[in-house]
mmCIF file of C-alpha atoms in Angstrom:
data_model
loop_
_atom_site.group_PDB
_atom_site.id
_atom_site.type_symbol
_atom_site.label_atom_id
_atom_site.label_comp_id
_atom_site.label_asym_id
_atom_site.label_seq_id
_atom_site.Cartn_x
_atom_site.Cartn_y
_atom_site.Cartn_z
ATOM 1 C CA MET A 142 0.075 -6.311 36.510
ATOM 2 C CA LEU A 143 1.432 -5.420 33.078
ATOM 3 C CA ASN A 144 0.682 -8.068 30.453
ATOM 4 C CA LYS A 145 4.163 -8.338 28.975
ATOM 5 C CA GLN A 146 3.776 -12.119 28.648
ATOM 6 C CA PHE A 147 0.789 -11.494 26.384
ATOM 7 C CA PHE A 148 2.933 -9.277 24.153
ATOM 8 C CA ASN A 149 5.647 -11.904 23.716
ATOM 9 C CA ALA A 150 3.109 -14.599 22.834
ATOM 10 C CA ALA A 151 1.192 -12.354 20.462
ATOM 11 C CA LEU A 152 4.384 -11.257 18.717
ATOM 12 C CA ALA A 153 5.150 -14.864 17.791
ATOM 13 C CA VAL A 154 1.728 -15.120 16.148
ATOM 14 C CA MET A 155 2.187 -11.726 14.530
ATOM 15 C CA LEU A 156 5.294 -12.761 12.635
ATOM 16 C CA VAL A 157 3.306 -15.364 10.691
ATOM 17 C CA SER A 158 0.026 -13.455 10.507
ATOM 18 C CA LEU A 159 0.857 -9.899 9.467
ATOM 19 C CA PRO A 160 -2.166 -9.444 7.135
ATOM 20 C CA ALA A 161 -4.406 -9.307 10.198
ATOM 21 C CA LEU A 162 -3.253 -5.762 10.854
ATOM 22 C CA ALA A 163 -5.598 -3.041 9.722
ATOM 23 C CA HIS A 164 -5.214 0.494 8.409
ATOM 24 C CA THR A 165 -1.882 1.562 6.844
ATOM 25 C CA GLN A 166 -0.339 5.015 7.335
ATOM 26 C CA VAL A 167 2.757 6.449 5.597
ATOM 27 C CA VAL A 168 5.294 8.621 7.456
ATOM 28 C CA LYS A 169 8.109 10.769 5.999
ATOM 29 C CA PRO A 170 11.416 11.623 7.741
ATOM 30 C CA ASP A 171 12.381 14.898 9.448
ATOM 31 C CA VAL A 172 8.819 15.946 10.291
ATOM 32 C CA VAL A 173 6.703 15.286 13.374
ATOM 33 C CA THR A 174 3.834 13.096 12.182
ATOM 34 C CA PRO A 175 0.712 12.479 14.289
ATOM 35 C CA VAL A 176 -0.474 8.877 14.016
ATOM 36 C CA GLU A 177 -2.984 6.682 15.797
ATOM 37 C CA MET A 178 -2.141 3.230 17.135
ATOM 38 C CA SER A 179 -4.128 0.538 18.878
ATOM 39 C CA ASN A 180 -3.845 0.490 22.667
ATOM 40 C CA ARG A 181 -5.094 -3.123 22.672
ATOM 41 C CA ASP A 182 -3.504 -4.895 19.722
ATOM 42 C CA ILE A 183 0.029 -5.042 18.354
ATOM 43 C CA ASN A 184 1.005 -2.310 15.898
ATOM 44 C CA ARG A 185 3.565 -2.757 13.143
ATOM 45 C CA VAL A 186 6.013 -0.148 11.827
ATOM 46 C CA THR A 187 7.776 -1.045 8.560
ATOM 47 C CA CYS A 188 10.930 0.605 7.202
ATOM 48 C CA VAL A 189 10.393 0.560 3.435
ATOM 49 C CA ASP A 190 13.983 1.469 2.537
ATOM 50 C CA GLY A 191 15.981 -0.801 4.866
ATOM 51 C CA ALA A 192 16.293 -1.956 8.455
ATOM 52 C CA ILE A 193 15.029 -0.252 11.583
ATOM 53 C CA ASN A 194 18.290 0.564 13.342
ATOM 54 C CA ASP A 195 16.888 1.797 16.651
ATOM 55 C CA ALA A 196 13.794 3.045 18.462
ATOM 56 C CA PHE A 197 13.598 5.615 21.263
ATOM 57 C CA PHE A 198 10.532 6.122 23.459
ATOM 58 C CA SER A 199 9.437 6.557 27.091
ATOM 59 C CA GLN A 200 9.347 3.063 28.583
ATOM 60 C CA GLU A 201 7.702 4.328 31.774
ATOM 61 C CA LYS A 202 4.522 4.954 29.764
ATOM 62 C CA GLY A 203 3.815 1.234 29.512
ATOM 63 C CA ILE A 204 5.164 0.542 26.032
ATOM 64 C CA VAL A 205 7.075 -2.443 24.660
ATOM 65 C CA VAL A 206 8.886 -2.264 21.306
ATOM 66 C CA GLU A 207 10.482 -5.235 19.537
ATOM 67 C CA ASN A 208 12.599 -4.654 16.402
ATOM 68 C CA ASN A 209 12.878 -7.412 13.809
ATOM 69 C CA GLY A 210 14.714 -6.526 10.580
ATOM 70 C CA ASN A 211 12.772 -3.823 8.785
ATOM 71 C CA ASN A 212 9.818 -4.173 11.176
ATOM 72 C CA SER A 213 9.191 -2.765 14.625
ATOM 73 C CA PHE A 214 6.296 -4.116 16.703
ATOM 74 C CA ILE A 215 4.745 -1.787 19.277
ATOM 75 C CA LYS A 216 2.431 -2.846 22.109
ATOM 76 C CA PHE A 217 0.865 -0.589 24.719
ATOM 77 C CA LEU A 218 0.750 -2.701 27.859
ATOM 78 C CA ILE A 219 -2.499 -3.238 29.745
ATOM 79 C CA GLN A 220 -2.674 -2.728 33.501
ATOM 80 C CA ASP A 221 -4.766 -5.455 35.121
ATOM 81 C CA ASP A 222 -5.404 -5.516 38.885
ATOM 82 C CA GLY A 223 -7.709 -8.511 38.681
ATOM 83 C CA LEU A 224 -10.843 -6.379 38.817
ATOM 84 C CA HIS A 225 -10.537 -4.229 35.738
ATOM 85 C CA GLN A 226 -8.185 -3.444 32.891
ATOM 86 C CA GLU A 227 -6.729 -0.020 32.208
ATOM 87 C CA TYR A 228 -5.556 0.859 28.704
ATOM 88 C CA VAL A 229 -2.897 3.430 27.841
ATOM 89 C CA SER A 230 -4.407 6.680 26.549
ATOM 90 C CA ALA A 231 -1.551 9.184 26.991
ATOM 91 C CA ARG A 232 0.082 10.433 23.804
ATOM 92 C CA SER A 233 3.718 9.346 23.333
ATOM 93 C CA GLU A 234 6.582 10.442 21.116
ATOM 94 C CA PHE A 235 8.610 7.846 19.218
ATOM 95 C CA TYR A 236 11.916 8.353 17.404
ATOM 96 C CA LEU A 237 12.655 5.578 14.917
ATOM 97 C CA VAL A 238 15.879 5.256 12.921
ATOM 98 C CA CYS A 239 15.036 3.704 9.552
ATOM 99 C CA ALA A 240 17.782 3.238 6.929
ATOM 100 C CA GLY A 241 19.776 6.039 8.568
ATOM 101 C CA GLU A 242 16.883 8.515 8.571
ATOM 102 C CA ILE A 243 15.117 9.686 11.747
ATOM 103 C CA TYR A 244 11.324 9.528 11.881
ATOM 104 C CA THR A 245 9.340 11.250 14.621
ATOM 105 C CA LEU A 246 5.911 9.834 15.446
ATOM 106 C CA MET A 247 3.487 11.535 17.818
ATOM 107 C CA VAL A 248 1.368 8.521 18.711
ATOM 108 C CA SER A 249 -2.154 8.681 20.138
ATOM 109 C CA PRO A 250 -3.250 5.294 21.570
ATOM 110 C CA LYS A 251 -6.857 4.507 20.618
ATOM 111 C CA ASP A 252 -9.414 1.723 20.908
ATOM 112 C CA ILE A 253 -8.872 0.666 17.289
ATOM 113 C CA PRO A 254 -7.474 -2.403 15.493
ATOM 114 C CA GLY A 255 -3.704 -2.788 15.191
ATOM 115 C CA GLN A 256 -2.197 -0.330 12.724
ATOM 116 C CA THR A 257 0.550 -0.609 10.105
ATOM 117 C CA ILE A 258 2.858 2.406 9.776
ATOM 118 C CA ARG A 259 5.167 2.626 6.762
ATOM 119 C CA LEU A 260 8.336 4.715 7.010
ATOM 120 C CA SER A 261 9.342 5.963 3.560
ATOM 121 C CA THR A 262 11.965 8.457 2.424
ATOM 122 C CA GLY A 263 9.745 9.395 -0.487
ATOM 123 C CA ALA A 264 10.385 10.150 -4.142
ATOM 124 C CA LYS A 265 14.199 10.246 -4.093
ATOM 125 C CA ASN A 266 14.597 6.655 -2.941
ATOM 126 C CA ARG A 267 11.618 5.475 -4.994
ATOM 127 C CA ILE A 268 13.255 6.785 -8.155
ATOM 128 C CA LYS A 269 16.542 5.085 -7.270
ATOM 129 C CA ASP A 270 14.829 1.776 -6.492
ATOM 130 C CA ASN A 271 12.709 1.924 -9.652
ATOM 131 C CA GLN A 272 15.722 2.606 -11.841
ATOM 132 C CA GLU A 273 17.662 -0.265 -10.287
ATOM 133 C CA LEU A 274 14.671 -2.562 -10.804
ATOM 134 C CA LEU A 275 13.621 -1.668 -14.348
ATOM 135 C CA SER A 276 16.426 0.249 -16.097
ATOM 136 C CA PRO A 277 18.086 -2.962 -17.382
ATOM 137 C CA LEU A 278 14.846 -3.932 -19.163
ATOM 138 C CA PRO A 279 13.626 -2.696 -22.563
ATOM 139 C CA ASP A 280 10.389 -0.692 -22.608
ATOM 140 C CA GLU A 281 8.253 -3.667 -23.638
ATOM 141 C CA GLU A 282 9.461 -5.782 -20.711
ATOM 142 C CA ARG A 283 8.941 -2.880 -18.310
ATOM 143 C CA ALA A 284 5.317 -2.696 -19.444
ATOM 144 C CA VAL A 285 4.917 -6.449 -18.930
ATOM 145 C CA TYR A 286 6.472 -6.227 -15.446
ATOM 146 C CA LEU A 287 4.171 -3.369 -14.441
ATOM 147 C CA THR A 288 1.091 -5.152 -15.793
ATOM 148 C CA MET A 289 1.912 -8.414 -14.022
ATOM 149 C CA ALA A 290 2.577 -6.568 -10.755
ATOM 150 C CA ALA A 291 -0.919 -5.062 -10.942
ATOM 151 C CA LEU A 292 -2.581 -8.261 -12.174
ATOM 152 C CA GLU A 293 -1.128 -10.311 -9.307
ATOM 153 C CA ASP A 294 -1.430 -7.498 -6.727
ATOM 154 C CA ASP A 295 2.293 -7.854 -6.053
ATOM 155 C CA ILE A 296 3.323 -4.215 -6.365
ATOM 156 C CA PRO A 297 6.837 -3.099 -5.311
ATOM 157 C CA ASP A 298 6.959 -0.619 -2.429
ATOM 158 C CA SER A 299 8.735 1.898 -4.688
ATOM 159 C CA PHE A 300 5.699 2.155 -6.994
ATOM 160 C CA SER A 301 3.124 4.838 -6.124
ATOM 161 C CA VAL A 302 -0.467 3.575 -5.926
ATOM 162 C CA SER A 303 -3.553 5.802 -5.944
ATOM 163 C CA THR A 304 -6.839 3.996 -5.330
ATOM 164 C CA ASN A 305 -9.967 5.526 -6.838
ATOM 165 C CA THR A 306 -12.599 5.061 -4.132
ATOM 166 C CA ASN A 307 -15.314 7.130 -5.832
ATOM 167 C CA SER A 308 -15.150 5.704 -9.330
ATOM 168 C CA GLU A 309 -18.359 5.457 -11.347
ATOM 169 C CA TRP A 310 -19.162 3.243 -14.308
ATOM 170 C CA GLU A 311 -18.648 5.116 -17.599
ATOM 171 C CA SER A 312 -20.015 4.008 -20.967
ATOM 172 C CA ARG A 313 -18.418 6.646 -23.225
ATOM 173 C CA MET A 314 -14.864 5.303 -23.115
ATOM 174 C CA THR A 315 -15.280 2.545 -25.720
ATOM 175 C CA ALA A 316 -17.122 3.890 -28.750
ATOM 176 C CA GLY A 317 -16.803 0.571 -30.607
ATOM 177 C CA LYS A 318 -18.401 -1.363 -27.741
ATOM 178 C CA PRO A 319 -21.547 0.607 -26.808
ATOM 179 C CA ASN A 320 -22.744 -1.986 -24.285
ATOM 180 C CA THR A 321 -19.501 -1.793 -22.303
ATOM 181 C CA GLN A 322 -18.827 0.202 -19.133
ATOM 182 C CA LEU A 323 -15.522 0.964 -17.416
ATOM 183 C CA ALA A 324 -14.706 2.087 -13.868
ATOM 184 C CA LEU A 325 -11.233 3.260 -12.852
ATOM 185 C CA ARG A 326 -9.995 1.160 -9.924
ATOM 186 C CA ARG A 327 -6.492 2.544 -9.319
ATOM 187 C CA THR A 328 -3.454 4.231 -10.850
ATOM 188 C CA ILE A 329 0.115 2.972 -10.390
ATOM 189 C CA ARG A 330 3.089 5.240 -11.147
ATOM 190 C CA VAL A 331 6.742 4.305 -11.562
ATOM 191 C CA ASP A 332 8.612 7.461 -10.555
ATOM 192 C CA GLY A 333 11.797 8.148 -12.497
ATOM 193 C CA LEU A 334 10.907 6.071 -15.561
ATOM 194 C CA GLY A 335 7.877 7.915 -16.919
ATOM 195 C CA LEU A 336 5.628 4.863 -16.689
ATOM 196 C CA SER A 337 2.138 4.658 -15.265
ATOM 197 C CA LEU A 338 -0.672 2.119 -15.299
ATOM 198 C CA LYS A 339 -4.403 2.584 -14.980
ATOM 199 C CA GLU A 340 -6.463 -0.398 -13.913
ATOM 200 C CA PHE A 341 -10.128 -0.388 -14.915
ATOM 201 C CA LEU A 342 -12.946 -2.755 -14.096
ATOM 202 C CA VAL A 343 -14.951 -3.727 -17.191
ATOM 203 C CA ARG A 344 -18.525 -4.989 -17.535
ATOM 204 C CA THR A 345 -20.943 -5.460 -20.412
ATOM 205 C CA SER A 346 -24.670 -6.027 -20.830
ATOM 206 C CA THR A 347 -24.189 -8.510 -23.700
ATOM 207 C CA THR A 348 -21.769 -11.347 -24.401
ATOM 208 C CA THR A 349 -18.734 -9.517 -25.783
ATOM 209 C CA THR A 350 -15.290 -10.449 -27.083
ATOM 210 C CA PHE A 351 -12.722 -7.673 -26.883
ATOM 211 C CA SER A 352 -9.480 -6.771 -28.577
ATOM 212 C CA GLU A 353 -6.872 -4.632 -26.850
ATOM 213 C CA THR A 354 -7.271 -2.104 -29.669
ATOM 214 C CA ASP A 355 -10.830 -1.450 -28.456
ATOM 215 C CA PHE A 356 -9.293 0.525 -25.602
ATOM 216 C CA LEU A 357 -6.902 2.769 -27.542
ATOM 217 C CA SER A 358 -8.817 5.915 -26.665
ATOM 218 C CA SER A 359 -7.793 9.289 -25.251
ATOM 219 C CA ALA A 360 -10.765 8.943 -22.894
ATOM 220 C CA ILE A 361 -8.934 6.018 -21.300
ATOM 221 C CA GLY A 362 -5.406 7.415 -21.294
ATOM 222 C CA GLU A 363 -2.772 9.545 -22.989
ATOM 223 C CA SER A 364 0.432 8.161 -24.546
ATOM 224 C CA ILE A 365 -0.860 4.580 -24.298
ATOM 225 C CA PHE A 366 2.012 2.128 -24.697
ATOM 226 C CA ALA A 367 0.437 -1.243 -23.827
ATOM 227 C CA VAL A 368 -3.042 -2.636 -23.125
ATOM 228 C CA THR A 369 -3.991 -5.919 -21.450
ATOM 229 C CA MET A 370 -7.546 -7.205 -20.897
ATOM 230 C CA ASP A 371 -8.305 -10.147 -18.588
ATOM 231 C CA PRO A 372 -10.310 -12.011 -19.773
ATOM 232 C CA LEU A 373 -10.868 -11.007 -23.398
ATOM 233 C CA SER A 374 -14.470 -12.302 -23.388
ATOM 234 C CA LEU A 375 -17.140 -11.259 -20.888
ATOM 235 C CA GLU A 376 -20.649 -12.477 -20.166
ATOM 236 C CA PRO A 377 -23.351 -10.199 -18.705
ATOM 237 C CA GLY A 378 -22.746 -9.841 -14.968
ATOM 238 C CA GLN A 379 -19.074 -10.785 -15.284
ATOM 239 C CA VAL A 380 -16.413 -8.181 -14.409
ATOM 240 C CA GLY A 381 -13.052 -8.096 -16.182
ATOM 241 C CA ARG A 382 -9.857 -6.168 -15.499
ATOM 242 C CA LEU A 383 -8.227 -3.802 -17.968
ATOM 243 C CA PHE A 384 -4.609 -2.637 -17.594
ATOM 244 C CA VAL A 385 -3.474 0.390 -19.597
ATOM 245 C CA VAL A 386 0.219 1.331 -19.498
ATOM 246 C CA SER A 387 1.214 4.851 -20.546
ATOM 247 C CA LYS A 388 4.729 6.092 -21.270
ATOM 248 C CA GLU A 389 5.730 9.745 -21.232
ATOM 249 C CA GLY A 390 6.702 10.967 -24.684
ATOM 250 C CA PHE A 391 5.301 7.911 -26.477
#
């Protein structure tokens, strides 16, 4: 029989345990986007810009969808005849209405962990959200907000994050600290306000105390507006975090 009871029980757990979901994919409106979902675990679709208003799909393909605010939870049901279990493998088309925009997902069920799909209208709404969030603040407070968001890993959905997965340690970025090496971890951009932040990892081969001015270098960034180092003193083997905020035209 179809394990719909399993879905309802698992959904209750899911609502308080969302971090267990794995890989995240981003989908834009008005284009058909191929995505992979788990045919064993619950998958989550998040509407970044508002609520999920509706979802359309072929129920006869063994699919259950539950909408909850800006989240939609998708489970491919398992057929179990008591002897063996059969998992859905047929590709399905989903139409999701998110904040008034229609998103088309061509979903391939796979034997993978549960997936998180983010529905985002892209730059236009990001700019609007960023301006509403930060326009009332002076430049100095914007830089503090951006730095704290990165430091605490609490980054608004409207900020664009690029993770540097192939970064190497570089020793030529801090001429005044020859025993220091930096590695770029990620870049965060605030569309519409001309702000960006680079986060570096920092290490040193000797006990070293830093000043933020040690990192005012074109090798680290252009138009540097603010620098924060955490902590300011490092021991050999210890790794610090450096946050460099740049502002267009500064």
